[in-house]
Coordinates of C-alpha atoms and ligand atoms in Angstrom, one line a residue:
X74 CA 96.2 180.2 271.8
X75 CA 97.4 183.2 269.0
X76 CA 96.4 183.4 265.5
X77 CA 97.1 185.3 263.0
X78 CA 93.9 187.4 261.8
X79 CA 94.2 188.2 258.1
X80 CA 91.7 191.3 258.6
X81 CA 93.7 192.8 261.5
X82 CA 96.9 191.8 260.1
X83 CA 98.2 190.6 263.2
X84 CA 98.5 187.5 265.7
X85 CA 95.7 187.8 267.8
X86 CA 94.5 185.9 271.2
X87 CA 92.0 183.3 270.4
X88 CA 88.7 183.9 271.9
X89 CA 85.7 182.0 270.7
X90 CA 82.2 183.0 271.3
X91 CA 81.1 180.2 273.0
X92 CA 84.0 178.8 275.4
X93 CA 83.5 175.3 274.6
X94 CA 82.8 175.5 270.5
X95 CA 84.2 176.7 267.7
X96 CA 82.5 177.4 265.3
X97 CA 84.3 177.3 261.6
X98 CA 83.8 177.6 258.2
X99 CA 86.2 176.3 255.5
X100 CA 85.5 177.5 252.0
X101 CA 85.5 173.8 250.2
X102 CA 86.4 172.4 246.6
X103 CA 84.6 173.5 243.3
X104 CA 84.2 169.7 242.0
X105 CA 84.7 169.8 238.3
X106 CA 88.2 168.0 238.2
X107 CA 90.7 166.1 240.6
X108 CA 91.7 168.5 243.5
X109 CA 95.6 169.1 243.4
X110 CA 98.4 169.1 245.9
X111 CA 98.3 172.9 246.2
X112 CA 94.6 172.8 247.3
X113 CA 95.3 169.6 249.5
X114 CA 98.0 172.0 251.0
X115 CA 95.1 173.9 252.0
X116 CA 93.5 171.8 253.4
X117 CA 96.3 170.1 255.5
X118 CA 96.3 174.0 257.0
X119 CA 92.4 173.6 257.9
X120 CA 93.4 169.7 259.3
X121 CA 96.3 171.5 261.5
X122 CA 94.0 174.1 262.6
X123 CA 91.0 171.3 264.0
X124 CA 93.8 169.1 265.5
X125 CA 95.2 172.4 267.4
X126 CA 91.4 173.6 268.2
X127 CA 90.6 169.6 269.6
X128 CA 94.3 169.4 271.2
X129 CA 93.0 172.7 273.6
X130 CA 90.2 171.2 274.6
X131 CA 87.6 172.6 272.5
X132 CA 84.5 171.0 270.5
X133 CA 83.9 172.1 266.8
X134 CA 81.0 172.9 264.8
X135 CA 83.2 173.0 260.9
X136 CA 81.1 173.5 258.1
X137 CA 82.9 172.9 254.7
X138 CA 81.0 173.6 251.3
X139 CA 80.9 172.1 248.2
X140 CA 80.7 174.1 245.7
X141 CA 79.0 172.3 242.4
X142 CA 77.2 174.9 240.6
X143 CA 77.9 178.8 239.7
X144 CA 81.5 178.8 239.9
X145 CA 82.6 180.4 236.8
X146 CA 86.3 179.8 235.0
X147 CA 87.2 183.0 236.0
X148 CA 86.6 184.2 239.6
X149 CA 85.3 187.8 238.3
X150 CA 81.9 186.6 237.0
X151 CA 83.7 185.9 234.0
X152 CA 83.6 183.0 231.7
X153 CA 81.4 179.7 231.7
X154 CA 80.2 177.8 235.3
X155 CA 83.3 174.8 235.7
X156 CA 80.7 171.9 236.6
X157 CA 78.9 172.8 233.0
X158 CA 82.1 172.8 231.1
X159 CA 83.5 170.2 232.7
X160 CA 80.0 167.9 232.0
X161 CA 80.0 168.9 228.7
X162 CA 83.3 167.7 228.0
X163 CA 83.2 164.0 229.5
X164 CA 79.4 164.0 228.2
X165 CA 77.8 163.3 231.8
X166 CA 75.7 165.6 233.8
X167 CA 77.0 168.1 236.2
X168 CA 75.9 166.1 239.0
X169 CA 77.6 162.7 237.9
X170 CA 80.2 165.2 237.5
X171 CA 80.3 166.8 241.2
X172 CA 79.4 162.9 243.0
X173 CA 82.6 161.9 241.3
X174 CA 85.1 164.4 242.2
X175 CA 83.6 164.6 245.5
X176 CA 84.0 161.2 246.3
X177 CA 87.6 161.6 244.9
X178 CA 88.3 165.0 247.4
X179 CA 87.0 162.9 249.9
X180 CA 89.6 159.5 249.1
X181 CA 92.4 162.3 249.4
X182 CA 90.9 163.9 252.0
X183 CA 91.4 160.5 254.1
X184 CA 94.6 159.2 252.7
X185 CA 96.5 162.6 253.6
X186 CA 95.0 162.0 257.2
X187 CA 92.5 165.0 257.1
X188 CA 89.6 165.3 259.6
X189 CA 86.3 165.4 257.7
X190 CA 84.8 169.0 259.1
X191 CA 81.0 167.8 261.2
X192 CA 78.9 169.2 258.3
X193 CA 79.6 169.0 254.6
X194 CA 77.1 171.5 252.5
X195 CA 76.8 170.8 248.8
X196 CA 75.7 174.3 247.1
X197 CA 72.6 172.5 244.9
X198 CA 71.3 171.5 248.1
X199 CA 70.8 175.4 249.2
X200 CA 69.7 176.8 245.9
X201 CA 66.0 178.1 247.8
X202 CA 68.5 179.8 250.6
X203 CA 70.3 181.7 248.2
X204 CA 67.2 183.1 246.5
X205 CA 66.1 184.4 249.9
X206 CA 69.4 185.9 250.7
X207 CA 69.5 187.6 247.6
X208 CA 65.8 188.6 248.2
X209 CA 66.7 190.3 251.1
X210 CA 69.9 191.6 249.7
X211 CA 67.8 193.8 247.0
X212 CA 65.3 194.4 249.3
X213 CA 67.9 196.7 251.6
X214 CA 68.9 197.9 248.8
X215 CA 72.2 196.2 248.5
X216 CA 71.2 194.6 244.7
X217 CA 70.2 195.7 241.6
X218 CA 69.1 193.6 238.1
X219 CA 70.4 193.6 235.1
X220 CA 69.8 192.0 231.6
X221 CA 72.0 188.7 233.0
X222 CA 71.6 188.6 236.4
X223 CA 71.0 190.5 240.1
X224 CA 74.3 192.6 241.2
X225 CA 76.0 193.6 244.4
X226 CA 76.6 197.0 244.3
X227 CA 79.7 197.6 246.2
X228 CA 79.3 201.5 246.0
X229 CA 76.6 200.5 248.9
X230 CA 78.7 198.6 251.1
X231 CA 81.5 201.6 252.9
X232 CA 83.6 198.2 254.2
X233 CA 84.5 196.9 251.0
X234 CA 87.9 195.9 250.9
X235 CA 88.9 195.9 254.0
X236 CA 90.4 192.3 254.1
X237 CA 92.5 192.8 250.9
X238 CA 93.0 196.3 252.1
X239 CA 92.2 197.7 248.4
X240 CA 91.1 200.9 248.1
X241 CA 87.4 201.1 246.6
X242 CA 88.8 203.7 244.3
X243 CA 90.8 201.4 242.7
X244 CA 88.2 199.0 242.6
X245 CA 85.6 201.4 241.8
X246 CA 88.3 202.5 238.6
X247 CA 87.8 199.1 237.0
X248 CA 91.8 199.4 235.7
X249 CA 92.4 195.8 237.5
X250 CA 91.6 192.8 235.1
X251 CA 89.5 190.6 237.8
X252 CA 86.7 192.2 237.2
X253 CA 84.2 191.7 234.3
X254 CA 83.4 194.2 231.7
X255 CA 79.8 194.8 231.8
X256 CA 78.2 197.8 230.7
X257 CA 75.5 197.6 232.7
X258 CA 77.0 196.9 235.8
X259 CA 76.9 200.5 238.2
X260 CA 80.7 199.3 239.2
X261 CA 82.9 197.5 237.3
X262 CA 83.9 195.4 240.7
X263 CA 80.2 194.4 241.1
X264 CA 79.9 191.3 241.6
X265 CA 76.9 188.6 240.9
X266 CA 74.9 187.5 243.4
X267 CA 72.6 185.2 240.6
X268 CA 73.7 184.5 237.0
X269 CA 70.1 184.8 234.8
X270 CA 70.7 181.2 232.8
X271 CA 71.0 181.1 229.1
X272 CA 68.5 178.1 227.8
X273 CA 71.9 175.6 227.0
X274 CA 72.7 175.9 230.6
X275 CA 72.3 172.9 232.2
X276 CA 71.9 173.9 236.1
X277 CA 69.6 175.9 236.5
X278 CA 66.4 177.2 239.1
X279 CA 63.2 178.9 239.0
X280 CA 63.5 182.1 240.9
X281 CA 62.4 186.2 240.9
X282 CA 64.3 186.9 238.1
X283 CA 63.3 184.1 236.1
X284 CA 65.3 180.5 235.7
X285 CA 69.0 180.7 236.8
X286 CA 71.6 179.8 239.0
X287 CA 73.3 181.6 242.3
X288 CA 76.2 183.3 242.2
X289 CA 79.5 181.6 243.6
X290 CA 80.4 184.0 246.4
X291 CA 76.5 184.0 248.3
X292 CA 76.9 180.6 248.7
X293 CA 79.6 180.7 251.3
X294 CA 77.6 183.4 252.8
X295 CA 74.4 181.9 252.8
X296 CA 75.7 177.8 254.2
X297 CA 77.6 179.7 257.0
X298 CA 74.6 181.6 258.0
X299 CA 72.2 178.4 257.8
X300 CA 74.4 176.0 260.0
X301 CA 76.5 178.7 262.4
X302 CA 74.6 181.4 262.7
X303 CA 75.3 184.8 262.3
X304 CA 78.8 185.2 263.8
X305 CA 81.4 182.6 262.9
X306 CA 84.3 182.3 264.7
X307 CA 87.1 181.5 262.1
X308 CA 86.7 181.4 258.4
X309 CA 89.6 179.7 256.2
X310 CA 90.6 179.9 252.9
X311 CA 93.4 179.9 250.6
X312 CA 95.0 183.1 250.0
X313 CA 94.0 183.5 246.6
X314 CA 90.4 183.9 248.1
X315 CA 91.5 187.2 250.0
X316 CA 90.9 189.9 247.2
X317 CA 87.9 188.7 245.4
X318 CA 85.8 185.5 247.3
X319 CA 86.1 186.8 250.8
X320 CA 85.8 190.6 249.8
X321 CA 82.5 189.7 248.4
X322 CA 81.2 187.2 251.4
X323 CA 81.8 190.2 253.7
X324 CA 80.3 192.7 251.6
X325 CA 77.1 190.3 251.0
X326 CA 76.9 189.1 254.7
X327 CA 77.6 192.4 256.9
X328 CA 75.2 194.0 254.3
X329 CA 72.4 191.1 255.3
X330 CA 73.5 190.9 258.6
X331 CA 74.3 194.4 259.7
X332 CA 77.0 194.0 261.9
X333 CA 80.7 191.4 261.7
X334 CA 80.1 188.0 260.8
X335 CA 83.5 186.7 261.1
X336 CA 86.1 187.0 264.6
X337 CA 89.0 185.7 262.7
X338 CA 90.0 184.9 259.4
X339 CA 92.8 182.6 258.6
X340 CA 94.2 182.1 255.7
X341 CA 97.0 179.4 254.5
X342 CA 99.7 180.4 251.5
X343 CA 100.5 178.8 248.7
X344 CA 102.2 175.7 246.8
X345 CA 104.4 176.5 244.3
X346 CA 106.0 173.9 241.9
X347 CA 109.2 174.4 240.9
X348 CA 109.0 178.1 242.1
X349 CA 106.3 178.6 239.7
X350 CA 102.2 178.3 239.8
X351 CA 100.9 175.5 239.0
X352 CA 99.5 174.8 235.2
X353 CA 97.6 172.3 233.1
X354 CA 100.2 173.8 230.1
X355 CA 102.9 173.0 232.2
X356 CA 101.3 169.9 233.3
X357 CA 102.4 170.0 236.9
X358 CA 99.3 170.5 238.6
X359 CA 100.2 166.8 240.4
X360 CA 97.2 165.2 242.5
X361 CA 97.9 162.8 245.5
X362 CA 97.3 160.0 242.9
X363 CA 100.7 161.6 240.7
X364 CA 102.3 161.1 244.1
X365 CA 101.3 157.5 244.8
X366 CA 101.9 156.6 241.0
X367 CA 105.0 157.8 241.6
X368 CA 106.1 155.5 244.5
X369 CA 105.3 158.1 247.6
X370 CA 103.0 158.1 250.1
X371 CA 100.5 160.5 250.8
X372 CA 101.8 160.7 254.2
X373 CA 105.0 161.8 253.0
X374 CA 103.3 164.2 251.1
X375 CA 101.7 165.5 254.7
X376 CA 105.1 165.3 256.3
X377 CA 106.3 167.5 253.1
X378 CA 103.4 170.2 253.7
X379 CA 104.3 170.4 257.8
X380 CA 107.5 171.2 257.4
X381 CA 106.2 174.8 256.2
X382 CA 104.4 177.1 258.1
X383 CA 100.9 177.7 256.7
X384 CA 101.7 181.6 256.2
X385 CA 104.6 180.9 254.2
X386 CA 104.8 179.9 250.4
X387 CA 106.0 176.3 249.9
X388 CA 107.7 175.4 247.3
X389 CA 107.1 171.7 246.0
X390 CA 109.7 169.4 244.3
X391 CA 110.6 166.0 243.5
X392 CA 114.0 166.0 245.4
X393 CA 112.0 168.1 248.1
X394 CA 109.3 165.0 248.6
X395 CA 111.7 162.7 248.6
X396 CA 113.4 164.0 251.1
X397 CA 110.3 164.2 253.3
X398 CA 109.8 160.8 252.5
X399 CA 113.1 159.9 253.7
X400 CA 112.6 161.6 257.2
X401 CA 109.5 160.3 257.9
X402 CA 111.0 156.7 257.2
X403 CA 113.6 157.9 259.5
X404 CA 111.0 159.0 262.1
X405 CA 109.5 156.1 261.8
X406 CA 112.3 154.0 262.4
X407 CA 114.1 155.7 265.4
X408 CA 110.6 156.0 267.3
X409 CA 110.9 152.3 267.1
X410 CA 114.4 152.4 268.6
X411 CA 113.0 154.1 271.7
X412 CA 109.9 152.2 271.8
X413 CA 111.7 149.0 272.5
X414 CA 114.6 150.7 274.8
X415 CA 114.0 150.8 278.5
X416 CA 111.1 152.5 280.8
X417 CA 113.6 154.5 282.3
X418 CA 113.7 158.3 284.3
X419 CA 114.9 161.0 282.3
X420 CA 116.4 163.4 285.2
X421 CA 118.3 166.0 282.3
X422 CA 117.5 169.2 282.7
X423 CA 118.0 172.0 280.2
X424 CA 120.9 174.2 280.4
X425 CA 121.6 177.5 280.0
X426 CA 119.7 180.8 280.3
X427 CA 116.7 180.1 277.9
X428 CA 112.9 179.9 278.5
X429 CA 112.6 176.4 279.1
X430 CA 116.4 176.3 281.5
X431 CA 116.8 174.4 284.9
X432 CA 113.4 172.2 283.5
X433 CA 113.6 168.7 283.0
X434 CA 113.7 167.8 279.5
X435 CA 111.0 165.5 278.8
X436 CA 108.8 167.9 280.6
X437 CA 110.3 171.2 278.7
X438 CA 110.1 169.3 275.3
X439 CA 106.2 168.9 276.2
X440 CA 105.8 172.4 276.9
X441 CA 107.9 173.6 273.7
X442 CA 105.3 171.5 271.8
X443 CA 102.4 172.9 273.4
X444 CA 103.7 176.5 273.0
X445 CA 104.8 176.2 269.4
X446 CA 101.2 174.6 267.9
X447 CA 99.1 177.2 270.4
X448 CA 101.3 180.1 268.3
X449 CA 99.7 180.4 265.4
X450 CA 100.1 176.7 264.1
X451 CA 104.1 176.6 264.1
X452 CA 104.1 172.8 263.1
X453 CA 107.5 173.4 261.8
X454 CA 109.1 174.2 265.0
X455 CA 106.7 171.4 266.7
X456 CA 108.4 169.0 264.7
X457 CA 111.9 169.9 265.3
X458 CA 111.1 169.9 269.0
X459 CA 109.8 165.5 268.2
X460 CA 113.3 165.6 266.5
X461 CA 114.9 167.3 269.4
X462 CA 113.5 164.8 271.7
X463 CA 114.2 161.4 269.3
X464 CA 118.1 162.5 268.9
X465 CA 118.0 162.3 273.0
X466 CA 121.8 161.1 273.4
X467 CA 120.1 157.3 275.0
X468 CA 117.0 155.2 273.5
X469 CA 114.4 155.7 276.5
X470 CA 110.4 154.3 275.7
X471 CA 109.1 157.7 277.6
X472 CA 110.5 159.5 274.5
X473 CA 108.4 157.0 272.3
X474 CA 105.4 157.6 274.5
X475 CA 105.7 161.4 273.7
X476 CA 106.1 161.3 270.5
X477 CA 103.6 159.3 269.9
X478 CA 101.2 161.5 271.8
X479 CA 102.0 164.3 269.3
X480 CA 100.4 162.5 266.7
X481 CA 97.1 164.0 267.9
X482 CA 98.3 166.9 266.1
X483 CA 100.9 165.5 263.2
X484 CA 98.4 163.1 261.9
X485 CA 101.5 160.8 260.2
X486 CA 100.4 157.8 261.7
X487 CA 103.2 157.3 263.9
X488 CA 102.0 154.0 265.9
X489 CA 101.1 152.1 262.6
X490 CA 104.0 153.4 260.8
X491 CA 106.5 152.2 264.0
X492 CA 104.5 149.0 264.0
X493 CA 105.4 148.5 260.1
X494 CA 109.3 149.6 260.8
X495 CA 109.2 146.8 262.9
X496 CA 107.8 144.4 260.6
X497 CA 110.1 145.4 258.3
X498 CA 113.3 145.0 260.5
X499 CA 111.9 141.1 261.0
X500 CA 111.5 140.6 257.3
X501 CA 114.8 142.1 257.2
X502 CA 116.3 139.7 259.7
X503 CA 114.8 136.8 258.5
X504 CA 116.2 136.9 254.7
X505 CA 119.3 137.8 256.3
X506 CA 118.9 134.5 258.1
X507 CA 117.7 132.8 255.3
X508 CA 120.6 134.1 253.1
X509 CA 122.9 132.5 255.9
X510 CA 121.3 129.1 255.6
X511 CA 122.3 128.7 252.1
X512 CA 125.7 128.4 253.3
X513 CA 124.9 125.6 255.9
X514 CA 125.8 122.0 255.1
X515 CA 123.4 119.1 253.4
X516 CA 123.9 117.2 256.1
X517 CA 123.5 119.7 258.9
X518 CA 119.9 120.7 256.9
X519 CA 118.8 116.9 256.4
X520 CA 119.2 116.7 260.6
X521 CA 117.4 120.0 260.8
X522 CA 114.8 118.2 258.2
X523 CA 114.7 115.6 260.6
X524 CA 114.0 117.3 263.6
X525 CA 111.5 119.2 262.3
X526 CA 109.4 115.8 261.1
X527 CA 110.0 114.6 264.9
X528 CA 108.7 117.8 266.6
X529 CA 105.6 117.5 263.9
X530 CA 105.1 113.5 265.4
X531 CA 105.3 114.9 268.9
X532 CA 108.4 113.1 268.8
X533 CA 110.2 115.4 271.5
X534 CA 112.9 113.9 273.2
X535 CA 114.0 112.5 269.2
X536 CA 113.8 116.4 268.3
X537 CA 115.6 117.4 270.8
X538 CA 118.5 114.7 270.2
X539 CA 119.2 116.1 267.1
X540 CA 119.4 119.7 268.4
X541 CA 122.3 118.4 270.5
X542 CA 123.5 116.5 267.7
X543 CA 123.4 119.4 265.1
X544 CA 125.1 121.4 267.8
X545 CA 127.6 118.9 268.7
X546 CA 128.4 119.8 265.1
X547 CA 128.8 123.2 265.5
X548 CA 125.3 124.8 264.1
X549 CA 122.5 126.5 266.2
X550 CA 118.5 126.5 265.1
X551 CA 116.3 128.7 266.3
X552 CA 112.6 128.2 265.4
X553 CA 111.1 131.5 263.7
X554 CA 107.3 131.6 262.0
X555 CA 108.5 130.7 258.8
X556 CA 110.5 128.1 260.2
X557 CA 113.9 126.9 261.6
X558 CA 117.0 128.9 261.2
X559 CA 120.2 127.6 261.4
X560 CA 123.0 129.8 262.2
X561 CA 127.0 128.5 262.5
X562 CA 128.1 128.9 266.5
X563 CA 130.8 131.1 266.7
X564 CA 133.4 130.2 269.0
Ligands
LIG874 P1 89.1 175.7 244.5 O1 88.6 174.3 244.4 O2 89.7 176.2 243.3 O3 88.1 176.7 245.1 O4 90.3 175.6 245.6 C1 90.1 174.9 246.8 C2 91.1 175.5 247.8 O5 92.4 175.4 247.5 C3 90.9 177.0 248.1 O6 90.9 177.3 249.5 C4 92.0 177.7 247.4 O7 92.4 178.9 248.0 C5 93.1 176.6 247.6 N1 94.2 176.6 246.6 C6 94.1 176.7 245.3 N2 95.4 176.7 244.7 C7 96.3 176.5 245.7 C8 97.7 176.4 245.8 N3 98.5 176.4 244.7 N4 98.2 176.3 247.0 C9 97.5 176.2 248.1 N5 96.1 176.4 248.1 C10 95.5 176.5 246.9
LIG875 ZN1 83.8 180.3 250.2

C-alpha cells in the first residue's frame, strides 16, 4: 500500500511499525458548535483511510481527540477559547456545551457511515498530562513564561517548519498575520503551550504557573503520546492544520521526545462551497442536518465526498449533491438488476495491450479495485471500476456479489439500499396494479369479493369456482399481501 506523506511530499510505501497494527491519530472536532460538511469531508478521508487499513488485513489502534477546552477563535493564540464563548452565549457551561456537540459529531459521525476510531480522548480529561508535558518541556529548556502564559520557543527547535516547509526566517520575521503580537513573546511565531486564566474564565486548572488552562496544540501531542506511545504511525488532519497545528505538535513532541514521532502524515483537502470557503456571513457553512432538511441523504452526501480524491479540493453544490444522489439511486437500483439475474460464468477477458489484458474480467475488475484503494486512497477510480463492472453488457448476480463486497470500503450501504430498491419496485408494482383495478368491472370485483370471503371460510373448491368463473370472463387475480389483483387477460 502507497501513501502520500505530507512531510516527504511524496507517495510513499506503507510500513507500519508493528506488522499487524496501526497505530493512528486523527486530530478530532473543537466542540463549541455543529461540525459542518467541510469537516465531515475530513473525516470521510480518516473513514476511507481505516476501511483501506482493515481491507489489507491490518488491526488499528485510532485515537481521535476532542478538543473542549483551549482552543482559541483564532489558531495563533489569538482571541478568546471557542467552548467559553460559545457557553457564554447559549448561557450553559462549557461542558453542557462540549456533551452536546459531541453527541451531535457523533449522530453525524454514524449517519455518514464513519467508523468510530477505538479510543476517543476528550482534552479535560488530560488536563494533569499536559502540565507534565509542559513541565518537562521547560525543564529541557524548550519553554519560557510570561505575564499570560508558558511559551514554546521555536528559536530552540532547528526542525521547525519542516511540514509546511516555511522558512523560520519568515516565521522568525513575524510579517505573516497568524501569529499573535506579543511583546513579550522571544518570537513572534511562539506559540502557547498554557494560557495563564483571567478570573472570568470559566475552565480553568491549578498548575505551576498558577490557575489556567493548556494550550491547544500540546494536547494533540500529549493524548497521542499517552495511548500510542512515542512513535505513531500515521497522523491526519485537514490541511488547514499543516502550517500552524501540526508545526507546533512536531516542534512540542520531537522536542520531548528527542527523536520522530510521526512515520507518515496524511492530510485530506478541502470543501469549498460554491468555489468559495465556507462562512457564517455567507451562511453556507451547511451541516449533515441542512442536507437531510433539504430532502438528501447523508449517504448521498458520502457518495458526493468519494467521488473526489482526498488530495484534491472539492467543490460542493446543490446541483453537484444532487447529482450524487441521483447515482447512488442508480447504483442502487442496477445492483438490484444483477442481484436477481442469473449465477452465471463470466468467461470475458479484457482486451487489448493494457495492465489488466488477456485477464478475465471479473477477476481484473477485483484487482483494479484492490490496486486503486492500496494507491493512496483513489476511491474515485474504485468507484468507476464498481461502475465498470455494473454496465457489464448482461445482468450476472457474480457482478452483484462483487460489488457488494466493495462496500467494505464504500460504506454506502449497498445491501440495505438494494434491499429498499426492491421494496420500492413492489410498491411500485402494486399501485400500478391497483391503478389497473379501477378499470375492472363491478361485477368482476363483487366475484373477486366473493372469492375472497370463500377462501376466508375455507371454502376452497367455492373459491376456486369463481376463479374459473371470473376467468371465463376474461380477468386474472393474483393474490399479493395487500390483497387480490385483478388484471384483464390479454389475448
Ligand atoms: P476543527 O473542529 O475546526 O478543528 O476542524 C475539524 C477538522 O475539519 C480538522 O481536521 C480540519 O482540518 C477540518 N476542516 C475544517 N474545515 C474544513 C473544510 N472546509 N474542508 C475540509 N476539512 C475541513
Ligand atoms: Zn491535533
Amino acid at each position: 500500500m502507497r501513501i502520500y506523506n505530507t512531510l516527504s511530499r511524496r507517495k510513499e510505501v506503507f510500513v507500519p511499525q508493528d506488522p499487524d497494527e496501526v497505530k493512528i491519530y486523527s486530530c478530532g472536532p473543537t466542540v463549541y458548535s455543529f461540525a459542518h460538511i467541510g469537516n465531515m469531508r475530513t473525516y470521510v478521508f480518516m473513514d476511507s483511510l481505516r476501511r483501506v487499513l482493515r481491507h489489507e488485513g491490518y488491526k488499528l489502534k485510532h485515537v481521535m481527540n476532542v478538543t473542549d477546552v483551549g482552543h482559541l477563535t483564532s489558531d495563533a493564540d489569538d482571541g478568546e477559547d471557542k467552548m467559553e464563548k460559545a457557553a457564554r452565549k447559549a448561557q450553559k457551561s462549557p461542558y453542557e456545551i462540549a456533551a452536546f456537540y459531541a453527541a451531535a459529531f457523533f449522530k453525524d459521525l454514524e449517519r455518514l457511515n464513519i467508523d468510530r476510531p477505538e479510543i476517543i480522548a476528550k482534552a479535560t480529561d488530560h488536563i494533569d498530562g499536559m502540565i507534565d508535558y509542559v513541565v518537562q518541556l521547560c525543564e529541557k529548556g524548550y519553554g519560557y513564561e510570561t505575564s499570560d502564559g508558558i511559551y514554546f520557543d521555536i528559536a530552540k527547535f532547528p526542525g521547525y517548519g519542516k511540514l509546511s516547509r516555511a522558512r523560520l526566517d519568515e516565521q522568525l520575521a513575524g510579517g505573516s498575520e497568524r501569529v499573535a503580537v506579543n511583546d513579550e513573546k522571544h518570537n513572534p511565531a511562539d506559540f502557547a503551550l498554557w494560557k495563564k486564566a483571567p478570573k472570568e474564565h470559566i475552565m480553568q486548572w491549578p498548575s505551576p504557573w498558577g490557575m489556567g488552562y493548556p494550550g491547544w496544540h500540546i494536547e494533540c501531542s500529549e493524548m497521542s503520546r499517552e495511548y500510542l506511545g512515542d512513535l505513531l504511525d500515521i497522523h491526519t488532519g485537514g490541511v488547514d492544520h499543516i502550517p500552524i497545528h501540526h508545526e507546533n505538535e512536531i516542534a512540542q513532541s520531537e522536542a520531548l521526545i528527542g527523536k520522530k514521532t510521526v512515520n507518515y502524515w496524511m492530510h485530506g483537502e478541502f470543501l469549498l462551497v460554491d468555489g468559495g470557503k465556507m462562512s457564517k456571513s455567507l451562511g453556507n457553512t451547511y451541516t449533515v442536518d441542512t442536507l437531510i432538511e433539504r430532502g438528501y441523504s447523508p449517504l448521498a452526501f458520502r457518495y458526493f465526498c468519494l467521488n473526489g480524491h482526498y488530495r484534491n479540493k472539492l467543490n460542493f453544490t446543490w446541483e453537484g449533491l444532487n447529482g450524487a444522489q441521483i447515482s447512488l439511486t442508480r447504483l442502487y437500483d442496477t445492483l438490484l438488476a444483477h442481484k436477481n439475474a442469473p449465477d452465471a460464468e463470466i468467461t470475458d477477458t479484457v482486451p487489448g495491450e493494457g495492465r489488466y489484458s488477456g485477464m478475465n474480467v471479473l477477476d481484473a475488475w477485483k484487482k483494479e479495485f484492490g490496486y486503486a484503494i492500496t494507491d493512496d486512497l483513489n476511491i474515485p477510480l474504485a468507484l468507476s471500476v464498481v461502475w465498470k463492472a455494473l454496465r457489464y453488457k448482461t445482468l450476472n448476480r457474480k457482478i452483484y456479489e462483487f460489488v457488494v463486497s466493495c462496500d467494505d470500503i464504500l460504506g454506502l450501504d449497498l445491501e440495505a439500499g438494494t434491499e429498499k430498491a426492491a421494496e420500492k419496485r413492489e410498491q411500485e408494482r402494486i399501485e400500478e396494479q391497483k391503478a389497473q383495478n379501477s378499470d375492472i368491472p363491478e361485477e368482476i370485483l363483487a366475484l373477486s369479493d366473493e372469492r375472497m370471503k370463500a377462501k376466508k371460510e375455507k371454502r376452497y373448491a367455492d373459491a376456486d369456482a369463481l376463479r374459473a368463473e371470473i376467468a371465463r370472463l376474461g380477468f386474472k387475480v393474483t393474490d399479493t399481501k395487500d390483497g387480490p389483483v385483478i388484471t384483464k387477460e390479454l389475448e
